[in-house]
Structure formats: structure tokens, C-alpha cells
């Protein structure tokens, strides 16, 4: 019988982290739109890699927003521990997900080829 527990934990943590970023974190450095694209919690529930996509005007603004998220990781970890009943509270590690930017780049290359 397949075990879906890992996927359910990933989705629950993703939903809670997204809600926390949108409603609870009051850092003035968070100026861009931030979307949680995926979460990967290790099997032993010690670490959770949170992949975020940051829609900002410049690379400097993206870096500032990522630094704000990394500084709020302790707060996010505490809130996750209160909201989700897990054996261990996972340490939150924020990573930038550039897959949307990469997809837009590939799409622009395809459009250039079509025009020629």
C-alpha cells in the first residue's frame, strides 16, 4: 500500500508557510509579491526547504526580500510547530525558485525563432 504521508506534510507546510508570508510577517523589507512554489520536508522531519518565487523589479530587491524571509525563518518555524502537529518542527530553509523566470526566457527564445 503506497504511503502518501510525505506529500501530505509537504502540502500542509506549503499552505501554512504561504499563509504566514501573506498575513503574519510584518517585515518592511518584504516589498515584492512572493509565491511559495513547493516545499520539500525530509523524511525525518528535521528540515523543510521552502522554494519561493519572488516577483520584483530588480535583483537587489529580490535579494532583500529573500534576506527578509531568511531572517523570519525562526518565526515561521515556531508558527508551523504550533499549527501542525509533527514529531519534530522542521528547520525552515528558504530557496529561490527561478523556474518561472527560466520558462519565460525559453518562451521568449521560441518567439524569436517563430518570428524568423
PDB file of C-alpha atoms in Angstrom:
ATOM      1  CA  UNK A   1       0.000   0.000   0.000  1.00  0.00           C
ATOM      2  CA  UNK A   2       1.526   3.358  -1.005  1.00  0.00           C
ATOM      3  CA  UNK A   3       2.445   5.877   1.657  1.00  0.00           C
ATOM      4  CA  UNK A   4       1.286   9.435   0.912  1.00  0.00           C
ATOM      5  CA  UNK A   5       2.284  10.948   4.248  1.00  0.00           C
ATOM      6  CA  UNK A   6       5.295  12.835   2.857  1.00  0.00           C
ATOM      7  CA  UNK A   7       3.237  14.539   0.165  1.00  0.00           C
ATOM      8  CA  UNK A   8       0.523  15.493   2.630  1.00  0.00           C
ATOM      9  CA  UNK A   9       3.073  17.005   5.020  1.00  0.00           C
ATOM     10  CA  UNK A  10       4.706  18.943   2.168  1.00  0.00           C
ATOM     11  CA  UNK A  11       1.367  20.397   1.065  1.00  0.00           C
ATOM     12  CA  UNK A  12       0.292  21.279   4.606  1.00  0.00           C
ATOM     13  CA  UNK A  13       3.587  23.050   5.346  1.00  0.00           C
ATOM     14  CA  UNK A  14       3.353  24.838   1.978  1.00  0.00           C
ATOM     15  CA  UNK A  15      -0.155  26.079   2.773  1.00  0.00           C
ATOM     16  CA  UNK A  16       0.823  27.305   6.238  1.00  0.00           C
ATOM     17  CA  UNK A  17       4.064  28.992   5.115  1.00  0.00           C
ATOM     18  CA  UNK A  18       2.226  30.733   2.290  1.00  0.00           C
ATOM     19  CA  UNK A  19      -0.401  31.967   4.733  1.00  0.00           C
ATOM     20  CA  UNK A  20       2.282  33.176   7.154  1.00  0.00           C
ATOM     21  CA  UNK A  21       4.158  35.091   4.452  1.00  0.00           C
ATOM     22  CA  UNK A  22       0.973  36.685   3.173  1.00  0.00           C
ATOM     23  CA  UNK A  23      -0.650  37.609   6.510  1.00  0.00           C
ATOM     24  CA  UNK A  24       1.684  37.340   9.504  1.00  0.00           C
ATOM     25  CA  UNK A  25       5.198  38.520   8.627  1.00  0.00           C
ATOM     26  CA  UNK A  26       5.408  42.284   9.122  1.00  0.00           C
ATOM     27  CA  UNK A  27       8.884  42.959   7.755  1.00  0.00           C
ATOM     28  CA  UNK A  28       9.177  46.244   5.797  1.00  0.00           C
ATOM     29  CA  UNK A  29      11.773  44.609   3.507  1.00  0.00           C
ATOM     30  CA  UNK A  30       9.039  42.388   2.029  1.00  0.00           C
ATOM     31  CA  UNK A  31       8.002  44.623  -0.846  1.00  0.00           C
ATOM     32  CA  UNK A  32       7.648  42.161  -3.730  1.00  0.00           C
ATOM     33  CA  UNK A  33       4.995  39.576  -4.447  1.00  0.00           C
ATOM     34  CA  UNK A  34       6.163  36.255  -3.020  1.00  0.00           C
ATOM     35  CA  UNK A  35       4.753  32.895  -4.031  1.00  0.00           C
ATOM     36  CA  UNK A  36       5.601  29.577  -2.377  1.00  0.00           C
ATOM     37  CA  UNK A  37       6.077  27.159  -5.280  1.00  0.00           C
ATOM     38  CA  UNK A  38       6.943  23.989  -3.373  1.00  0.00           C
ATOM     39  CA  UNK A  39       8.099  22.585  -0.062  1.00  0.00           C
ATOM     40  CA  UNK A  40      10.248  19.517   0.491  1.00  0.00           C
ATOM     41  CA  UNK A  41      10.330  18.152   4.032  1.00  0.00           C
ATOM     42  CA  UNK A  42      12.947  15.493   4.746  1.00  0.00           C
ATOM     43  CA  UNK A  43      11.767  12.049   5.823  1.00  0.00           C
ATOM     44  CA  UNK A  44      12.987  12.571   9.386  1.00  0.00           C
ATOM     45  CA  UNK A  45      11.050  15.904   9.570  1.00  0.00           C
ATOM     46  CA  UNK A  46      14.173  17.850  10.573  1.00  0.00           C
ATOM     47  CA  UNK A  47      14.448  20.212   7.590  1.00  0.00           C
ATOM     48  CA  UNK A  48      11.981  21.841   5.223  1.00  0.00           C
ATOM     49  CA  UNK A  49      13.225  23.507   2.049  1.00  0.00           C
ATOM     50  CA  UNK A  50      10.736  26.158   1.007  1.00  0.00           C
ATOM     51  CA  UNK A  51      11.068  27.206  -2.636  1.00  0.00           C
ATOM     52  CA  UNK A  52       9.761  30.721  -3.248  1.00  0.00           C
ATOM     53  CA  UNK A  53       9.305  32.702  -6.406  1.00  0.00           C
ATOM     54  CA  UNK A  54       9.864  36.435  -5.874  1.00  0.00           C
ATOM     55  CA  UNK A  55       8.387  38.842  -8.414  1.00  0.00           C
ATOM     56  CA  UNK A  56      10.451  42.024  -8.067  1.00  0.00           C
ATOM     57  CA  UNK A  57      11.709  44.796 -10.309  1.00  0.00           C
ATOM     58  CA  UNK A  58      15.419  44.256  -9.670  1.00  0.00           C
ATOM     59  CA  UNK A  59      17.824  41.603  -8.456  1.00  0.00           C
ATOM     60  CA  UNK A  60      18.676  43.773  -5.460  1.00  0.00           C
ATOM     61  CA  UNK A  61      15.021  43.843  -4.413  1.00  0.00           C
ATOM     62  CA  UNK A  62      14.829  40.043  -4.812  1.00  0.00           C
ATOM     63  CA  UNK A  63      17.866  39.628  -2.573  1.00  0.00           C
ATOM     64  CA  UNK A  64      16.413  41.991   0.029  1.00  0.00           C
ATOM     65  CA  UNK A  65      13.145  40.036   0.082  1.00  0.00           C
ATOM     66  CA  UNK A  66      14.990  36.714   0.373  1.00  0.00           C
ATOM     67  CA  UNK A  67      17.069  38.098   3.269  1.00  0.00           C
ATOM     68  CA  UNK A  68      13.862  39.189   4.998  1.00  0.00           C
ATOM     69  CA  UNK A  69      12.415  35.700   4.588  1.00  0.00           C
ATOM     70  CA  UNK A  70      15.584  34.079   5.907  1.00  0.00           C
ATOM     71  CA  UNK A  71      15.550  36.343   8.960  1.00  0.00           C
ATOM     72  CA  UNK A  72      11.898  35.381   9.607  1.00  0.00           C
ATOM     73  CA  UNK A  73      12.662  31.639   9.411  1.00  0.00           C
ATOM     74  CA  UNK A  74      12.625  31.254  13.202  1.00  0.00           C
ATOM     75  CA  UNK A  75       9.212  32.886  13.441  1.00  0.00           C
ATOM     76  CA  UNK A  76       7.898  30.678  10.634  1.00  0.00           C
ATOM     77  CA  UNK A  77       9.308  27.573  12.352  1.00  0.00           C
ATOM     78  CA  UNK A  78       7.610  28.456  15.649  1.00  0.00           C
ATOM     79  CA  UNK A  79       4.263  29.117  13.961  1.00  0.00           C
ATOM     80  CA  UNK A  80       4.473  25.864  11.973  1.00  0.00           C
ATOM     81  CA  UNK A  81       5.135  23.982  15.214  1.00  0.00           C
ATOM     82  CA  UNK A  82       2.005  25.491  16.770  1.00  0.00           C
ATOM     83  CA  UNK A  83      -0.236  24.932  13.748  1.00  0.00           C
ATOM     84  CA  UNK A  84       0.858  21.476  12.563  1.00  0.00           C
ATOM     85  CA  UNK A  85       1.233  18.530  14.913  1.00  0.00           C
ATOM     86  CA  UNK A  86       4.508  16.892  13.845  1.00  0.00           C
ATOM     87  CA  UNK A  87       7.070  14.802  15.692  1.00  0.00           C
ATOM     88  CA  UNK A  88       9.774  17.462  15.107  1.00  0.00           C
ATOM     89  CA  UNK A  89       9.444  21.048  13.987  1.00  0.00           C
ATOM     90  CA  UNK A  90      11.413  21.282  10.769  1.00  0.00           C
ATOM     91  CA  UNK A  91      14.107  23.893  10.349  1.00  0.00           C
ATOM     92  CA  UNK A  92      12.923  26.207   7.562  1.00  0.00           C
ATOM     93  CA  UNK A  93      15.360  26.851   4.690  1.00  0.00           C
ATOM     94  CA  UNK A  94      14.226  29.373   2.063  1.00  0.00           C
ATOM     95  CA  UNK A  95      15.484  28.912  -1.517  1.00  0.00           C
ATOM     96  CA  UNK A  96      14.711  30.942  -4.643  1.00  0.00           C
ATOM     97  CA  UNK A  97      12.852  29.067  -7.377  1.00  0.00           C
ATOM     98  CA  UNK A  98      13.831  30.517 -10.755  1.00  0.00           C
ATOM     99  CA  UNK A  99      11.777  28.076 -12.826  1.00  0.00           C
ATOM    100  CA  UNK A 100       9.209  30.743 -13.789  1.00  0.00           C
ATOM    101  CA  UNK A 101      11.951  33.115 -14.992  1.00  0.00           C
ATOM    102  CA  UNK A 102      13.586  30.251 -16.882  1.00  0.00           C
ATOM    103  CA  UNK A 103      10.264  29.341 -18.509  1.00  0.00           C
ATOM    104  CA  UNK A 104       9.712  32.952 -19.583  1.00  0.00           C
ATOM    105  CA  UNK A 105      13.242  33.018 -21.064  1.00  0.00           C
ATOM    106  CA  UNK A 106      12.613  29.814 -23.048  1.00  0.00           C
ATOM    107  CA  UNK A 107       9.263  31.199 -24.235  1.00  0.00           C
ATOM    108  CA  UNK A 108      10.945  34.389 -25.493  1.00  0.00           C
ATOM    109  CA  UNK A 109      13.541  32.292 -27.364  1.00  0.00           C
ATOM    110  CA  UNK A 110      10.765  30.284 -29.020  1.00  0.00           C
ATOM    111  CA  UNK A 111       9.003  33.502 -30.028  1.00  0.00           C
ATOM    112  CA  UNK A 112      12.245  34.819 -31.601  1.00  0.00           C
ATOM    113  CA  UNK A 113      12.563  31.621 -33.621  1.00  0.00           C
ATOM    114  CA  UNK A 114       8.933  31.880 -34.790  1.00  0.00           C
ATOM    115  CA  UNK A 115       9.464  35.450 -35.988  1.00  0.00           C
ATOM    116  CA  UNK A 116      12.438  34.447 -38.163  1.00  0.00           C
TER     117      UNK A 116
END
